[in-house]
PDB file of C-alpha atoms and ligand atoms in Angstrom:
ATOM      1  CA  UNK A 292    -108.630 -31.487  79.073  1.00  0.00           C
ATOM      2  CA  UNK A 293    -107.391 -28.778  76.717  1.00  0.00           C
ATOM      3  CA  UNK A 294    -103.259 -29.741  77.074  1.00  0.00           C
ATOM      4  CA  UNK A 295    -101.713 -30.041  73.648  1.00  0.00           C
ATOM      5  CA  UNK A 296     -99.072 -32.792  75.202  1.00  0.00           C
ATOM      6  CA  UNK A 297    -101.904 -34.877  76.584  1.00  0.00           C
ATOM      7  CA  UNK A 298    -103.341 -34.867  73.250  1.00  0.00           C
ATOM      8  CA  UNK A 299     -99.809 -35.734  71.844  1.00  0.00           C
ATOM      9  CA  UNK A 300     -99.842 -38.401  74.659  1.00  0.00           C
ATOM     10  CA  UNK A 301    -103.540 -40.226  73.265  1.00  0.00           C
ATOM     11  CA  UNK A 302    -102.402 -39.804  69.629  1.00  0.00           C
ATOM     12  CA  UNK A 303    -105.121 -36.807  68.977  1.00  0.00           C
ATOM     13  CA  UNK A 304    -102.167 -35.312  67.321  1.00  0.00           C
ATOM     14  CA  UNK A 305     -99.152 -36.110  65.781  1.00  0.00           C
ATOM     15  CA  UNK A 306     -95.804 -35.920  66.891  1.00  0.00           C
ATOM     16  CA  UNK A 307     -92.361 -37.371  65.945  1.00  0.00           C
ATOM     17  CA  UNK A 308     -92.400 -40.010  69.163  1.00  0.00           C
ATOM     18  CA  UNK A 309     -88.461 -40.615  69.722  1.00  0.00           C
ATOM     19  CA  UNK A 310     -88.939 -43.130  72.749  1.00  0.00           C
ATOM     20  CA  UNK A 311     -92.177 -44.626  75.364  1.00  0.00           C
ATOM     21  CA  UNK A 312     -92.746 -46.456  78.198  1.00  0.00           C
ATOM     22  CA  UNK A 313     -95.108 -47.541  80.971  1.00  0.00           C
ATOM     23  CA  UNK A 314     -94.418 -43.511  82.602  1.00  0.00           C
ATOM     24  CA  UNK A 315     -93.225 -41.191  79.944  1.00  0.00           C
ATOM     25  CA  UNK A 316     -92.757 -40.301  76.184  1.00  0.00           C
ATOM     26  CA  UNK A 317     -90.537 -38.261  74.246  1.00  0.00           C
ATOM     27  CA  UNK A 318     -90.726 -36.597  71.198  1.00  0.00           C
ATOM     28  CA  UNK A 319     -89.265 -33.967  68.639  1.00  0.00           C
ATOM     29  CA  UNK A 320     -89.771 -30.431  69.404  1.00  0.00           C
ATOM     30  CA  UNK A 321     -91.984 -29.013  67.030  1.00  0.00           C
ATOM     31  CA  UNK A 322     -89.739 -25.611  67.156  1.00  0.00           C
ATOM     32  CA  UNK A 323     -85.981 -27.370  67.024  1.00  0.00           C
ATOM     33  CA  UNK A 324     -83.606 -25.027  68.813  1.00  0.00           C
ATOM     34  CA  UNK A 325     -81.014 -27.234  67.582  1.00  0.00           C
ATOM     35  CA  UNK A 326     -80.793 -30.256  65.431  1.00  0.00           C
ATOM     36  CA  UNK A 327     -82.770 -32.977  68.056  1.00  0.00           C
ATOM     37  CA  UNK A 328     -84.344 -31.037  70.292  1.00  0.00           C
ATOM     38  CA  UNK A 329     -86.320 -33.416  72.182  1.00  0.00           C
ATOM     39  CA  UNK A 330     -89.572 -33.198  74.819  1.00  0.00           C
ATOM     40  CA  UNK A 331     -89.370 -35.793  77.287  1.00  0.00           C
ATOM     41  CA  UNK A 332     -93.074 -35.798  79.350  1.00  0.00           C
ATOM     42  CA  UNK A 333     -94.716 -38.173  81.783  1.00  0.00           C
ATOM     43  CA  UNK A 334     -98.245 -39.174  80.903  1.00  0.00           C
ATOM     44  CA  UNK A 335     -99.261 -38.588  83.597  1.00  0.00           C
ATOM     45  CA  UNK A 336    -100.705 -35.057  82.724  1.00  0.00           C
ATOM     46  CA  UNK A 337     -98.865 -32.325  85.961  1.00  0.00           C
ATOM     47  CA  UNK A 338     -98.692 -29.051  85.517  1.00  0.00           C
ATOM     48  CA  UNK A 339     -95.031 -28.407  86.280  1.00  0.00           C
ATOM     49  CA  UNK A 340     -92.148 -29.532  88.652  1.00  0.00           C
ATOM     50  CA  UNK A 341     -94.332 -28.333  91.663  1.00  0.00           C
ATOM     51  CA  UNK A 342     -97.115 -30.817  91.514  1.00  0.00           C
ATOM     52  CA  UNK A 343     -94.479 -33.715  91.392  1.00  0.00           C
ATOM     53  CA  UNK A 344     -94.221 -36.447  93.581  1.00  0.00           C
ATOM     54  CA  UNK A 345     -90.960 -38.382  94.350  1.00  0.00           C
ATOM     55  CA  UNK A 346     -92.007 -41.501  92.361  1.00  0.00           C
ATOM     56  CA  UNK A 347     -92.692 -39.322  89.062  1.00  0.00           C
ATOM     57  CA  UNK A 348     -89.865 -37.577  89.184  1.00  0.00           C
ATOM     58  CA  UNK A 349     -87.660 -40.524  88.910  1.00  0.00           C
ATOM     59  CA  UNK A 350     -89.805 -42.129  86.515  1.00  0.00           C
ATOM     60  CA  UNK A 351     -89.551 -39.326  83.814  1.00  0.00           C
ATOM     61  CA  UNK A 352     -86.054 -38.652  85.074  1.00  0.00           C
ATOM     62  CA  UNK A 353     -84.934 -42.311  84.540  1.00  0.00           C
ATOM     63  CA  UNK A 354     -85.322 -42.373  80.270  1.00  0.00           C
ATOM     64  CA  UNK A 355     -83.404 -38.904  80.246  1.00  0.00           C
ATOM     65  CA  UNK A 356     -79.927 -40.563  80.299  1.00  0.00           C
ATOM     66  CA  UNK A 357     -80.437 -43.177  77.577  1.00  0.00           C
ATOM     67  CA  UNK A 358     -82.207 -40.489  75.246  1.00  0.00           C
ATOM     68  CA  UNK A 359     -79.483 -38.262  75.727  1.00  0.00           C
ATOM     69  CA  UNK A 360     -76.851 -40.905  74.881  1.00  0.00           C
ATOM     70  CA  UNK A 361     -78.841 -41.491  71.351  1.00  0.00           C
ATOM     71  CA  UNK A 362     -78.857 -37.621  71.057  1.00  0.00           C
ATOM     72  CA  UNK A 363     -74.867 -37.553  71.684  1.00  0.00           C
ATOM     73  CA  UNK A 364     -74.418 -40.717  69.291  1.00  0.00           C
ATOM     74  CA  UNK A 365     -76.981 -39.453  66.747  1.00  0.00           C
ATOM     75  CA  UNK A 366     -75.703 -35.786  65.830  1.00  0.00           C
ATOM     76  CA  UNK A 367     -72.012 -36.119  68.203  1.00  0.00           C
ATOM     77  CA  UNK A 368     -73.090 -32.103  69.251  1.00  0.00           C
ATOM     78  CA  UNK A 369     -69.990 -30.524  71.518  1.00  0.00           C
ATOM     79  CA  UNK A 370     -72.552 -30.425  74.727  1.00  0.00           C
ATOM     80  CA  UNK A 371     -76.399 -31.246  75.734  1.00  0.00           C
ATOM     81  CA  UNK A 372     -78.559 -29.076  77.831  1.00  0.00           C
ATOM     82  CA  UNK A 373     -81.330 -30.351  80.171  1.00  0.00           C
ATOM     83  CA  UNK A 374     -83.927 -27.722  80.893  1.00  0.00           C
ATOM     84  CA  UNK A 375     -86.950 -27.563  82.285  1.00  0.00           C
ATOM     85  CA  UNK A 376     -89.025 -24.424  82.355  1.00  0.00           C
ATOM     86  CA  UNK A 377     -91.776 -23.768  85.176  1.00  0.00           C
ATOM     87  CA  UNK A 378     -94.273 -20.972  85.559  1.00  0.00           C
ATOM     88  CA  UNK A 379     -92.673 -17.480  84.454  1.00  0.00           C
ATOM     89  CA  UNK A 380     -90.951 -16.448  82.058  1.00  0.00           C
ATOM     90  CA  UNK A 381     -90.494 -19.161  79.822  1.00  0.00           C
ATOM     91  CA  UNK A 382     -92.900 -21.985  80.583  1.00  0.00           C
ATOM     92  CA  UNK A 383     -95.703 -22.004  77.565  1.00  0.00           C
ATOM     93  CA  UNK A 384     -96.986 -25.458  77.939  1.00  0.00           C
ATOM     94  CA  UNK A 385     -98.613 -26.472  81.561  1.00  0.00           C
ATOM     95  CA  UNK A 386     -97.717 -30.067  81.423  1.00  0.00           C
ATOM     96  CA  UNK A 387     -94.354 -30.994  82.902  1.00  0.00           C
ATOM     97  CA  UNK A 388     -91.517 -31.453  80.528  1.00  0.00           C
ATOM     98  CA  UNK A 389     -87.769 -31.896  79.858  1.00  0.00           C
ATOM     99  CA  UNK A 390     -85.712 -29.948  77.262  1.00  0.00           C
ATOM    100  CA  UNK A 391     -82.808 -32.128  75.695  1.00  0.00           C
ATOM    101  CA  UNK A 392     -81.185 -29.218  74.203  1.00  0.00           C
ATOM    102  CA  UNK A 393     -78.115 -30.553  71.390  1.00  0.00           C
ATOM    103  CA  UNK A 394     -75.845 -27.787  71.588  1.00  0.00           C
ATOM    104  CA  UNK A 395     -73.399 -27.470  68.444  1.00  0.00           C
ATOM    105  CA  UNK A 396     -70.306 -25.336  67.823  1.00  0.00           C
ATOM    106  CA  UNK A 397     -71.760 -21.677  67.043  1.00  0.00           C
ATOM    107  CA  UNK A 398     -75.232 -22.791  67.034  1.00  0.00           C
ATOM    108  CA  UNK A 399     -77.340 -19.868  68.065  1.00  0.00           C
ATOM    109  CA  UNK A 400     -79.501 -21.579  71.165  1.00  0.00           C
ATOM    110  CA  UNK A 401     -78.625 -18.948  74.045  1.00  0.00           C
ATOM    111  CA  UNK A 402     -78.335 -19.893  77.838  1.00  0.00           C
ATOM    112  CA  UNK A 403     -78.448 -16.097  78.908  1.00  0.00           C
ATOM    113  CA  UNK A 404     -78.961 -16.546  82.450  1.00  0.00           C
ATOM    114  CA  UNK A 405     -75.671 -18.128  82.879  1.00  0.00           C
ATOM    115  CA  UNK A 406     -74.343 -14.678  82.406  1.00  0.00           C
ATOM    116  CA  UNK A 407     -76.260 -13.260  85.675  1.00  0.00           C
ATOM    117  CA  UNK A 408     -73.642 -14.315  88.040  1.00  0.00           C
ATOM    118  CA  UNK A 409     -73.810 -12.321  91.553  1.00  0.00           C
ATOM    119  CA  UNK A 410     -71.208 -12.920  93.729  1.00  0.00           C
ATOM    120  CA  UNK A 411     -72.413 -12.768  97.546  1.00  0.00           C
ATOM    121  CA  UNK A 412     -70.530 -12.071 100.984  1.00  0.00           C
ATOM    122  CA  UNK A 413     -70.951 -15.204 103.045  1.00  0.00           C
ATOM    123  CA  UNK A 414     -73.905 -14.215 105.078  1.00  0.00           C
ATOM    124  CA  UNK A 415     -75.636 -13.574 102.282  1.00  0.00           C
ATOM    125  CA  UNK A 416     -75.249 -16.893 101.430  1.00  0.00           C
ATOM    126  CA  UNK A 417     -75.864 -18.481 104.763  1.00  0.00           C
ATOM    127  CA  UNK A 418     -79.358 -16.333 104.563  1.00  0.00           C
ATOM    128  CA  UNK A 419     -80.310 -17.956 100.860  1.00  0.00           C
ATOM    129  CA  UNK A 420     -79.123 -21.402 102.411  1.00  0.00           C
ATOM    130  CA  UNK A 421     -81.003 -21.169 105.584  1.00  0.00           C
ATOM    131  CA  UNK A 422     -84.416 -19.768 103.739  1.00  0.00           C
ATOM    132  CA  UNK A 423     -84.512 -22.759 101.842  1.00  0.00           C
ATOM    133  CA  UNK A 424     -83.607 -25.290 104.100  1.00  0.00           C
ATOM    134  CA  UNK A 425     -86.061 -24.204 106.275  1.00  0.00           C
ATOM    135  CA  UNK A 426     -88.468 -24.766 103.683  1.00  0.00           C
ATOM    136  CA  UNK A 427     -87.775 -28.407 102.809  1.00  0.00           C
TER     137      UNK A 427
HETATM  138  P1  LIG B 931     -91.847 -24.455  77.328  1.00  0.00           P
HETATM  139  O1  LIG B 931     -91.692 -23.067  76.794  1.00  0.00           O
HETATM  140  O2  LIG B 931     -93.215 -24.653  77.983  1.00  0.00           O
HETATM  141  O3  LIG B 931     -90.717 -24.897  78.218  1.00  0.00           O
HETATM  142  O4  LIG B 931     -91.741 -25.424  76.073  1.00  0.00           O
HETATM  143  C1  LIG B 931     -92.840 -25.854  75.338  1.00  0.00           C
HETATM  144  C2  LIG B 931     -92.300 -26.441  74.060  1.00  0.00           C
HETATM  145  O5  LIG B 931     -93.329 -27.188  73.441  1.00  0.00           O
HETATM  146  C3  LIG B 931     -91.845 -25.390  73.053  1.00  0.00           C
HETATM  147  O6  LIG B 931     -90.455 -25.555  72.800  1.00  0.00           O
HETATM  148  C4  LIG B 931     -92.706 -25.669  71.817  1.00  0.00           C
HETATM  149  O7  LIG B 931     -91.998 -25.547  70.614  1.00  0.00           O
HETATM  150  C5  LIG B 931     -93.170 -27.093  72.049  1.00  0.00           C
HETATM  151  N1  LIG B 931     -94.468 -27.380  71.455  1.00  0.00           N
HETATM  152  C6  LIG B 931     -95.599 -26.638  71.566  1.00  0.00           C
HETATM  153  N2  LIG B 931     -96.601 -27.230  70.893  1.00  0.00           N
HETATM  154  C7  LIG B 931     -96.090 -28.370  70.350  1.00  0.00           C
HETATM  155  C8  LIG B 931     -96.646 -29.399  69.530  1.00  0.00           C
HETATM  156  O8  LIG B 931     -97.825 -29.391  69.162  1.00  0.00           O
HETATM  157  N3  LIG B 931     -95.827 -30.416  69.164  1.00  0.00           N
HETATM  158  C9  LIG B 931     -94.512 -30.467  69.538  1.00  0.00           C
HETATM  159  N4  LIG B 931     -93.802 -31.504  69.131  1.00  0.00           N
HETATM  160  N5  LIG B 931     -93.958 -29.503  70.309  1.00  0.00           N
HETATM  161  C10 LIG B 931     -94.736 -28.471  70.706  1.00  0.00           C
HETATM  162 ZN1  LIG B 932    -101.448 -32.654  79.699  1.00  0.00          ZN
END
């Protein structure tokens, strides 16, 4: 398979490998939005949040704590971000990862969505709510 991670995964190409276990590994980001901007990816190869199962999830979800805590140790940044991209806009690699985002007094990492706040009347509300529940 052509997936630049799984090849990162078998050791076809390099990377700078933080942490591994039986289920996941995590390594630097090649492009550091801030200073330890880490990848954490099962190894199992998925394409994105969508083809997850319960049991992966919590197995790449369970090492995201402790690397974090190295992160905040490591560089003390002011906050972290956890992010995980899938399809449009902004995902570029199509197997499943975490962004551990270090964010640092006036570093220039951007969380523009934040800004897109809409406030809704409560039905509007009760309509998003019920869509989705319906659709659990
Ligand atoms: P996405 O945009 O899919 O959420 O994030 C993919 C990330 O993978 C990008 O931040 C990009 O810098 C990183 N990346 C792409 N290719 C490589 C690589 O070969 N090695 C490493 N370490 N990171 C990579
Ligand atoms: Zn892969």
């Amino acid at each position: 398979m052509n997936c630049i991670f799984c090849k990162i995964i078998d050791g076809e190409i390099p990377s700078y490998k933080i942490y591994e276990d039986e289920n996941v590994i995590a390594f630097l980001d090649i492009s550091q939005l801030t200073k330890g901007h880490t990848l954490v990816v099962p190894k199992k190869h998925v394409k994105n949040v969508y083809e997850m199962n319960e049991d992966l999830a919590s197995k790449v979800f369970q090492s995201v704590p402790k690397i974090a805590n190295a992160l905040k140790k490591a560089f003390n940044p002011i906050g972290l971000n956890v992010i995980n991209n899938n399809e449009k806009p902004h995902q570029s690699v199509d197997h499943f990862h975490i962004h551990l985002v270090p964010r640092y007094e006036n570093d220039e990492f951007k969380m523009e969505f934040i800004n897109h706040q809409d406030q809704y009347e409560d039905d509007d509300y009760e309509k998003v709510l019920n869509k989705i529940k319906n659709n659990l």
